Tab-separated table of C-alpha atoms in Angstrom:
chain	number	residue	atom	x	y	z
A	16	UNK	CA	7.759	-63.823	56.731
A	17	UNK	CA	4.661	-64.873	54.873
A	18	UNK	CA	4.243	-68.522	53.949
A	19	UNK	CA	2.074	-69.855	51.178
A	20	UNK	CA	-1.051	-71.706	52.154
A	21	UNK	CA	-0.792	-75.449	51.852
A	22	UNK	CA	-3.393	-75.564	49.105
A	23	UNK	CA	-1.622	-72.994	46.947
A	24	UNK	CA	0.682	-74.016	44.141
A	25	UNK	CA	2.289	-72.326	41.162
A	26	UNK	CA	1.798	-73.305	37.529
A	27	UNK	CA	4.175	-72.187	34.792
A	28	UNK	CA	2.435	-71.341	31.538
A	29	UNK	CA	2.380	-68.807	28.709
A	30	UNK	CA	0.139	-65.896	27.790
A	31	UNK	CA	-2.679	-66.901	25.382
A	32	UNK	CA	-2.858	-63.494	23.660
A	33	UNK	CA	-1.471	-62.561	20.255
A	34	UNK	CA	1.453	-60.364	21.234
A	35	UNK	CA	5.092	-60.372	20.090
A	36	UNK	CA	6.210	-60.491	23.724
A	37	UNK	CA	4.957	-64.111	24.093
A	38	UNK	CA	5.148	-63.746	27.866
A	39	UNK	CA	5.898	-66.573	30.253
A	40	UNK	CA	3.521	-66.627	33.229
A	41	UNK	CA	3.585	-67.779	36.830
A	42	UNK	CA	0.002	-68.591	37.849
A	43	UNK	CA	-0.912	-69.157	41.492
A	44	UNK	CA	-3.763	-71.641	41.970
A	45	UNK	CA	-5.652	-72.318	45.180
A	46	UNK	CA	-8.126	-75.195	45.410
A	47	UNK	CA	-8.506	-75.242	41.630
A	48	UNK	CA	-9.034	-71.483	41.320
A	49	UNK	CA	-6.625	-68.964	39.814
A	50	UNK	CA	-5.915	-66.317	42.425
A	51	UNK	CA	-2.922	-64.508	40.966
A	52	UNK	CA	-1.049	-64.130	37.661
A	53	UNK	CA	2.473	-62.757	37.437
A	54	UNK	CA	5.204	-62.743	34.864
A	55	UNK	CA	8.074	-65.192	35.091
A	56	UNK	CA	11.597	-65.047	33.725
A	57	UNK	CA	11.390	-68.212	31.639
A	58	UNK	CA	11.132	-65.885	28.666
A	59	UNK	CA	13.879	-63.266	29.111
A	60	UNK	CA	11.732	-60.658	27.361
A	61	UNK	CA	9.027	-61.006	30.030
A	62	UNK	CA	11.628	-60.474	32.762
A	63	UNK	CA	9.171	-61.122	35.599
A	64	UNK	CA	6.516	-58.511	34.792
A	65	UNK	CA	3.364	-58.455	32.667
A	66	UNK	CA	0.751	-56.022	31.437
A	67	UNK	CA	-2.298	-55.020	33.474
A	68	UNK	CA	-4.618	-56.683	30.958
A	69	UNK	CA	-3.272	-60.159	31.676
A	70	UNK	CA	-2.631	-59.526	35.376
A	71	UNK	CA	-6.360	-58.944	35.829
A	72	UNK	CA	-7.446	-62.100	34.031
A	73	UNK	CA	-8.769	-63.667	37.283
A	74	UNK	CA	-11.255	-60.797	37.654
A	75	UNK	CA	-12.731	-61.631	34.267
A	76	UNK	CA	-12.572	-65.386	34.790
A	77	UNK	CA	-14.631	-65.174	37.976
A	78	UNK	CA	-16.541	-61.961	37.347
A	79	UNK	CA	-20.282	-61.904	38.015
A	80	UNK	CA	-21.146	-60.988	34.407
A	81	UNK	CA	-19.403	-63.957	32.829
A	82	UNK	CA	-21.731	-66.426	31.066
A	83	UNK	CA	-21.192	-69.792	32.765
A	84	UNK	CA	-23.965	-71.929	31.310
A	85	UNK	CA	-25.312	-72.589	27.795
A	86	UNK	CA	-28.795	-71.409	26.882
A	87	UNK	CA	-31.168	-72.155	24.008
A	88	UNK	CA	-33.189	-69.435	22.303
A	89	UNK	CA	-36.935	-69.903	22.824
A	90	UNK	CA	-38.332	-66.864	21.080
A	91	UNK	CA	-37.714	-64.842	17.900
A	92	UNK	CA	-34.238	-63.526	17.286
A	93	UNK	CA	-33.627	-60.314	19.128
A	94	UNK	CA	-36.259	-60.941	21.776
A	95	UNK	CA	-33.729	-62.154	24.312
A	96	UNK	CA	-35.712	-65.261	25.376
A	97	UNK	CA	-33.384	-68.047	26.385
A	98	UNK	CA	-33.691	-71.159	28.452
A	99	UNK	CA	-30.752	-72.555	30.379
A	100	UNK	CA	-29.772	-76.113	29.448
A	101	UNK	CA	-27.048	-78.516	30.539
A	102	UNK	CA	-23.697	-78.759	28.783
A	103	UNK	CA	-24.543	-82.270	27.639
A	104	UNK	CA	-27.761	-81.109	26.021
A	105	UNK	CA	-26.118	-78.078	24.365
A	106	UNK	CA	-23.216	-80.089	22.949
A	107	UNK	CA	-25.602	-82.842	21.873
A	108	UNK	CA	-27.723	-80.377	19.902
A	109	UNK	CA	-24.663	-78.978	18.134
A	110	UNK	CA	-23.297	-82.439	17.315
A	111	UNK	CA	-26.659	-83.626	15.989
A	112	UNK	CA	-26.963	-80.585	13.768
A	113	UNK	CA	-23.444	-80.992	12.367
A	114	UNK	CA	-24.023	-84.692	11.674
A	115	UNK	CA	-27.355	-83.969	10.025
A	116	UNK	CA	-25.934	-81.317	7.694
A	117	UNK	CA	-22.985	-83.502	6.757
A	118	UNK	CA	-25.152	-86.558	6.085
A	119	UNK	CA	-27.618	-84.618	3.924
A	120	UNK	CA	-25.411	-82.120	2.100
A	121	UNK	CA	-21.809	-83.158	2.726
A	122	UNK	CA	-19.149	-81.684	4.977
A	123	UNK	CA	-18.558	-78.657	2.746
A	124	UNK	CA	-22.010	-77.365	3.683
A	125	UNK	CA	-20.509	-76.549	7.088
A	126	UNK	CA	-18.610	-73.258	7.232
A	127	UNK	CA	-16.726	-72.414	10.468
A	128	UNK	CA	-17.157	-68.641	10.376
A	129	UNK	CA	-14.635	-67.168	12.753
A	130	UNK	CA	-11.360	-65.318	12.851
A	131	UNK	CA	-8.814	-65.858	15.571
A	132	UNK	CA	-10.090	-64.581	18.902
A	133	UNK	CA	-6.965	-63.854	20.880
A	134	UNK	CA	-4.788	-65.232	18.057
A	135	UNK	CA	-2.478	-66.907	20.532
A	136	UNK	CA	-0.475	-70.013	19.653
A	137	UNK	CA	-2.469	-71.985	22.231
A	138	UNK	CA	-5.890	-70.603	21.339
A	139	UNK	CA	-6.152	-70.442	17.548
A	140	UNK	CA	-6.352	-73.260	14.999
A	141	UNK	CA	-5.818	-76.061	17.508
A	142	UNK	CA	-8.594	-78.481	18.513
A	143	UNK	CA	-11.180	-76.484	16.550
A	144	UNK	CA	-9.162	-76.837	13.342
A	145	UNK	CA	-8.779	-80.587	13.898
A	146	UNK	CA	-12.539	-80.948	14.373
A	147	UNK	CA	-13.475	-79.134	11.166
A	148	UNK	CA	-10.841	-81.004	9.165
A	149	UNK	CA	-12.334	-84.297	10.344
A	150	UNK	CA	-15.783	-83.072	9.313
A	151	UNK	CA	-14.509	-82.072	5.863
A	152	UNK	CA	-15.917	-78.580	6.392
A	153	UNK	CA	-15.369	-75.714	3.963
A	154	UNK	CA	-12.271	-73.686	4.570
A	155	UNK	CA	-12.627	-69.989	5.328
A	156	UNK	CA	-9.997	-67.438	4.360
A	157	UNK	CA	-9.099	-65.812	7.663
A	158	UNK	CA	-9.847	-62.328	6.369
A	159	UNK	CA	-12.750	-61.519	8.649
A	160	UNK	CA	-10.747	-59.001	10.643
A	161	UNK	CA	-7.292	-58.146	9.298
A	162	UNK	CA	-7.475	-58.465	5.509
A	163	UNK	CA	-6.576	-54.834	4.844
A	164	UNK	CA	-3.575	-54.725	7.143
A	165	UNK	CA	-2.424	-58.159	6.025
A	166	UNK	CA	-2.497	-57.183	2.356
A	167	UNK	CA	-0.680	-53.930	3.063
A	168	UNK	CA	1.993	-55.629	5.134
A	169	UNK	CA	2.543	-58.303	2.468
A	170	UNK	CA	2.745	-55.765	-0.357
A	171	UNK	CA	5.214	-53.571	1.532
A	172	UNK	CA	7.486	-56.090	3.197
A	173	UNK	CA	6.863	-59.425	1.493
A	174	UNK	CA	8.817	-62.116	3.314
A	175	UNK	CA	11.389	-59.788	4.810
A	176	UNK	CA	12.130	-60.533	8.472
A	177	UNK	CA	10.800	-58.207	11.119
A	178	UNK	CA	12.793	-56.485	13.828
A	179	UNK	CA	13.266	-58.331	17.106
A	180	UNK	CA	13.445	-56.474	20.399
A	181	UNK	CA	17.060	-57.504	20.949
A	182	UNK	CA	18.100	-55.502	17.857
A	183	UNK	CA	16.824	-52.177	19.184
A	184	UNK	CA	19.847	-51.431	21.423
A	185	UNK	CA	22.075	-51.587	18.313
A	186	UNK	CA	20.044	-48.959	16.462
A	187	UNK	CA	21.250	-45.405	15.970
A	188	UNK	CA	17.741	-44.124	15.281
A	189	UNK	CA	14.393	-45.524	16.434
A	190	UNK	CA	11.175	-44.255	14.858
A	191	UNK	CA	7.969	-45.115	16.703
A	192	UNK	CA	5.319	-44.314	14.117
A	193	UNK	CA	1.694	-44.521	15.246
A	194	UNK	CA	2.409	-46.852	18.139
A	195	UNK	CA	2.490	-46.381	21.899
A	196	UNK	CA	4.474	-49.237	23.436
A	197	UNK	CA	4.127	-47.717	26.892
A	198	UNK	CA	0.519	-48.925	26.745
A	199	UNK	CA	0.511	-51.733	24.175
A	200	UNK	CA	4.029	-53.192	24.164
A	201	UNK	CA	5.587	-52.619	27.555
A	202	UNK	CA	8.414	-55.107	27.107
A	203	UNK	CA	9.831	-53.066	24.252
A	204	UNK	CA	10.491	-50.091	26.538
A	205	UNK	CA	13.656	-51.434	28.235
A	206	UNK	CA	15.228	-52.071	24.829
A	207	UNK	CA	14.393	-48.539	23.686
A	208	UNK	CA	15.871	-47.163	26.907
A	209	UNK	CA	19.040	-49.204	26.418
A	210	UNK	CA	19.373	-47.901	22.864
A	211	UNK	CA	19.033	-44.332	24.131
A	212	UNK	CA	21.752	-44.954	26.718
A	213	UNK	CA	24.015	-46.050	23.879
A	214	UNK	CA	23.318	-42.830	22.018
A	215	UNK	CA	20.374	-43.728	19.775
A	216	UNK	CA	18.001	-40.944	18.781
A	217	UNK	CA	14.279	-41.441	19.318
A	218	UNK	CA	11.607	-40.019	17.004
A	219	UNK	CA	7.906	-40.407	17.774
A	220	UNK	CA	5.272	-39.747	15.099
A	221	UNK	CA	1.923	-39.648	16.854
A	222	UNK	CA	-0.893	-37.087	17.192
A	223	UNK	CA	-0.832	-37.719	20.933
A	224	UNK	CA	1.797	-36.534	23.367
A	225	UNK	CA	2.578	-39.949	24.824
A	226	UNK	CA	5.133	-40.652	27.527
A	227	UNK	CA	7.737	-41.618	24.944
A	228	UNK	CA	6.837	-38.598	22.828
A	229	UNK	CA	7.726	-36.342	25.742
A	230	UNK	CA	11.066	-38.106	26.074
A	231	UNK	CA	11.872	-38.235	22.366
A	232	UNK	CA	14.528	-36.239	20.541
A	233	UNK	CA	11.822	-35.317	18.037
A	234	UNK	CA	8.034	-35.591	18.308
A	235	UNK	CA	5.995	-35.061	15.151
A	236	UNK	CA	2.395	-34.572	16.282
A	237	UNK	CA	0.869	-35.101	12.826
A	238	UNK	CA	-2.827	-34.649	12.240
A	239	UNK	CA	-4.705	-37.981	12.075
A	240	UNK	CA	-4.825	-39.227	8.483
A	241	UNK	CA	-1.794	-37.280	7.237
A	242	UNK	CA	0.916	-39.899	7.666
A	243	UNK	CA	1.067	-40.549	3.931
A	244	UNK	CA	2.119	-37.000	2.905
A	245	UNK	CA	4.785	-37.101	5.638
A	246	UNK	CA	6.103	-40.442	4.401
A	247	UNK	CA	6.089	-39.275	0.770
A	248	UNK	CA	8.023	-36.137	1.655
A	249	UNK	CA	10.710	-38.314	3.238
A	250	UNK	CA	10.795	-40.481	0.115
A	251	UNK	CA	11.117	-37.399	-2.063
A	252	UNK	CA	14.121	-36.235	-0.087
A	253	UNK	CA	15.805	-39.639	-0.142
A	254	UNK	CA	15.324	-40.055	-3.871
A	255	UNK	CA	16.368	-36.531	-4.811
A	256	UNK	CA	19.399	-36.443	-2.533
A	257	UNK	CA	20.712	-39.697	-3.959
A	258	UNK	CA	20.220	-41.729	-0.778
A	259	UNK	CA	18.125	-44.464	-2.395
A	260	UNK	CA	20.075	-47.554	-3.430
A	261	UNK	CA	18.862	-47.696	-7.022
A	262	UNK	CA	20.478	-51.046	-7.805
A	263	UNK	CA	18.897	-52.645	-4.761
A	264	UNK	CA	15.471	-51.143	-5.495
A	265	UNK	CA	15.599	-52.271	-9.129
A	266	UNK	CA	16.521	-55.789	-8.130
A	267	UNK	CA	14.227	-56.364	-5.170
A	268	UNK	CA	11.186	-54.081	-5.547
A	269	UNK	CA	8.498	-53.236	-8.050
A	270	UNK	CA	7.220	-49.799	-9.075
A	271	UNK	CA	9.928	-47.885	-7.205
A	272	UNK	CA	10.062	-45.328	-10.011
A	273	UNK	CA	6.321	-44.766	-9.789
A	274	UNK	CA	6.734	-44.229	-6.072
A	275	UNK	CA	9.317	-41.568	-6.831
A	276	UNK	CA	6.900	-39.896	-9.247
A	277	UNK	CA	4.125	-39.977	-6.655
A	278	UNK	CA	6.386	-38.455	-4.016
A	279	UNK	CA	7.823	-35.750	-6.279
A	280	UNK	CA	5.333	-33.012	-5.372
A	281	UNK	CA	5.468	-33.611	-1.624
A	282	UNK	CA	8.039	-31.122	-0.471
A	283	UNK	CA	8.632	-30.727	3.250
A	284	UNK	CA	6.587	-27.536	3.146
A	285	UNK	CA	3.605	-29.209	1.484
A	286	UNK	CA	3.639	-32.211	3.790
A	287	UNK	CA	4.080	-30.014	6.856
A	288	UNK	CA	1.093	-27.900	5.875
A	289	UNK	CA	-1.074	-31.004	5.562
A	290	UNK	CA	0.194	-32.657	8.728
A	291	UNK	CA	0.261	-29.570	10.941
A	292	UNK	CA	3.950	-29.854	11.799
A	293	UNK	CA	7.003	-27.740	11.080
A	294	UNK	CA	8.738	-28.251	7.747
A	295	UNK	CA	12.058	-27.805	9.535
A	296	UNK	CA	11.254	-30.807	11.729
A	297	UNK	CA	10.555	-33.003	8.706
A	298	UNK	CA	13.833	-31.915	7.170
A	299	UNK	CA	15.588	-32.543	10.472
A	300	UNK	CA	14.291	-36.108	10.447
A	301	UNK	CA	15.069	-36.698	6.778
A	302	UNK	CA	18.640	-35.406	7.034
A	303	UNK	CA	19.571	-37.633	9.949
A	304	UNK	CA	22.624	-39.636	8.910
A	305	UNK	CA	20.911	-42.946	9.677
A	306	UNK	CA	17.697	-42.289	7.748
A	307	UNK	CA	18.958	-43.489	4.397
A	308	UNK	CA	17.417	-46.098	2.146
A	309	UNK	CA	20.691	-47.885	1.732
A	310	UNK	CA	22.125	-51.174	2.802
A	311	UNK	CA	24.617	-50.887	5.621
A	312	UNK	CA	22.991	-47.863	7.289
A	313	UNK	CA	21.169	-49.069	10.368
A	314	UNK	CA	17.820	-47.972	11.627
A	315	UNK	CA	14.836	-49.645	13.222
A	316	UNK	CA	11.219	-48.643	13.119
A	317	UNK	CA	8.085	-50.070	14.669
A	318	UNK	CA	4.796	-49.371	12.927
A	319	UNK	CA	1.260	-50.251	13.914
A	320	UNK	CA	-0.751	-50.349	10.703
A	321	UNK	CA	-4.252	-48.856	10.770
A	322	UNK	CA	-7.141	-51.131	9.784
A	323	UNK	CA	-8.245	-49.071	6.768
A	324	UNK	CA	-4.883	-48.731	5.106
A	325	UNK	CA	-3.763	-48.016	1.594
A	326	UNK	CA	-0.311	-49.330	0.761
A	327	UNK	CA	1.885	-47.456	-1.680
A	328	UNK	CA	3.599	-48.861	-4.703
A	329	UNK	CA	6.740	-50.627	-3.548
A	330	UNK	CA	6.491	-54.367	-2.969
A	331	UNK	CA	9.556	-56.196	-1.689
A	332	UNK	CA	10.176	-59.577	-3.241
A	333	UNK	CA	11.641	-62.570	-1.537
A	334	UNK	CA	15.334	-62.024	-0.892
A	335	UNK	CA	17.696	-64.934	-1.678
A	336	UNK	CA	19.838	-66.053	1.278
A	337	UNK	CA	23.003	-64.342	0.019
A	338	UNK	CA	21.237	-60.995	-0.310
A	339	UNK	CA	19.007	-61.203	2.741
A	340	UNK	CA	19.351	-58.279	5.118
A	341	UNK	CA	19.880	-58.822	8.817
A	342	UNK	CA	17.225	-57.617	11.238
A	343	UNK	CA	19.353	-54.646	12.268
A	344	UNK	CA	20.383	-53.713	8.716
A	345	UNK	CA	17.213	-54.422	6.816
A	346	UNK	CA	15.629	-51.936	4.503
A	347	UNK	CA	12.295	-50.475	5.492
A	348	UNK	CA	10.696	-48.735	2.542
A	349	UNK	CA	7.629	-47.371	4.240
A	350	UNK	CA	4.789	-45.396	2.734
A	351	UNK	CA	1.596	-45.957	4.629
A	352	UNK	CA	-1.547	-43.982	5.153
A	353	UNK	CA	-5.243	-44.365	5.568
A	354	UNK	CA	-8.351	-42.809	4.187
A	355	UNK	CA	-8.926	-39.345	5.708
A	356	UNK	CA	-12.239	-38.724	7.461
A	357	UNK	CA	-13.701	-36.536	4.733
A	358	UNK	CA	-13.133	-35.712	1.108
A	359	UNK	CA	-11.676	-32.313	1.919
A	360	UNK	CA	-9.012	-33.675	4.257
A	361	UNK	CA	-6.231	-33.589	1.663
A	362	UNK	CA	-5.940	-31.030	-1.130
A	363	UNK	CA	-2.957	-32.016	-3.286
A	364	UNK	CA	-3.597	-29.156	-5.694
A	365	UNK	CA	-1.988	-26.912	-3.074
A	366	UNK	CA	1.259	-28.823	-3.646
A	367	UNK	CA	1.195	-29.073	-7.430
A	368	UNK	CA	-1.244	-31.963	-7.579
A	369	UNK	CA	-4.094	-32.464	-9.960
A	370	UNK	CA	-6.889	-31.996	-7.461
A	371	UNK	CA	-9.011	-34.392	-5.480
A	372	UNK	CA	-7.874	-36.422	-2.519
A	373	UNK	CA	-4.371	-37.846	-2.483
A	374	UNK	CA	-3.990	-41.424	-1.378
A	375	UNK	CA	-1.560	-44.204	-2.070
A	376	UNK	CA	-2.025	-45.616	-5.575
A	377	UNK	CA	-3.071	-49.144	-6.312
A	378	UNK	CA	-1.106	-51.062	-8.910
A	379	UNK	CA	-1.850	-54.432	-10.426
């Protein structure tokens, strides 16, 4: 039986990365150095295991290419001439410069240009935010990285609650659209498996044949950039077959009728031709008894939004408490897509369009 060295001890902590799993960690430290990182069970979702990215943190922390000391540029920008200085000197230079700018021009002349790094709860907007507030620095809208996806998410879902992992086992249909949790969300997998054991159907919409795609009841290997025609064809079916809750849409969304008009020409055949899939498979998905835009019919979907994304017309408003949907029952009115790689990628005139490239409309 192996025994731990006397100098080793374990530290309980949490993952610093921006991930819905919010993993609890068990870090082994020896003489002040991290030697191993494992998952703990403090967070039931973590369940004692973690992703390879975080498990290998010690290799990056102590890797030979990591910059360990500050340096001051001595030549023109781009020349790569730097001189190593002490931490005291580097921090002193920064502090002097900040004080000088504030004294001469005021605190608003200082702009902290950054986004979120890892976006973790322990690593974003903590001590740095306190410092810049004390300086009276200008405030920067945190749109450096995710403005497009943030705007799309807000316009589509508003303040509606998202789906928690624990709701997946209660789903009758799970649609994984443009996401590969086997690589980027490993703690979701057990919940998907449990749902399948209870009889849930799994649909994967992804150009790649991922592990989950091979195990799905239906895999739609759409061409990259053709998600929007597929989504609009599903909307067309739901509207025309009377599966859209008109009263709910009128009360809680805007421009639903314009969405219906936009979707009208996207038959299964047209969308299938654009996406490179079988029209029968789109119809098979659309006619599933759980894929109905109606309160009380359960389904769950997980979507990873592309960076360059155009949201369609429907914008959910804030739901009052009495009308708020539960996580498992909530409505997901999804029409997403992104700009195709070239102007000839989509030809809506083949499906009764007016020519040009189809993309989700923008409304004021």
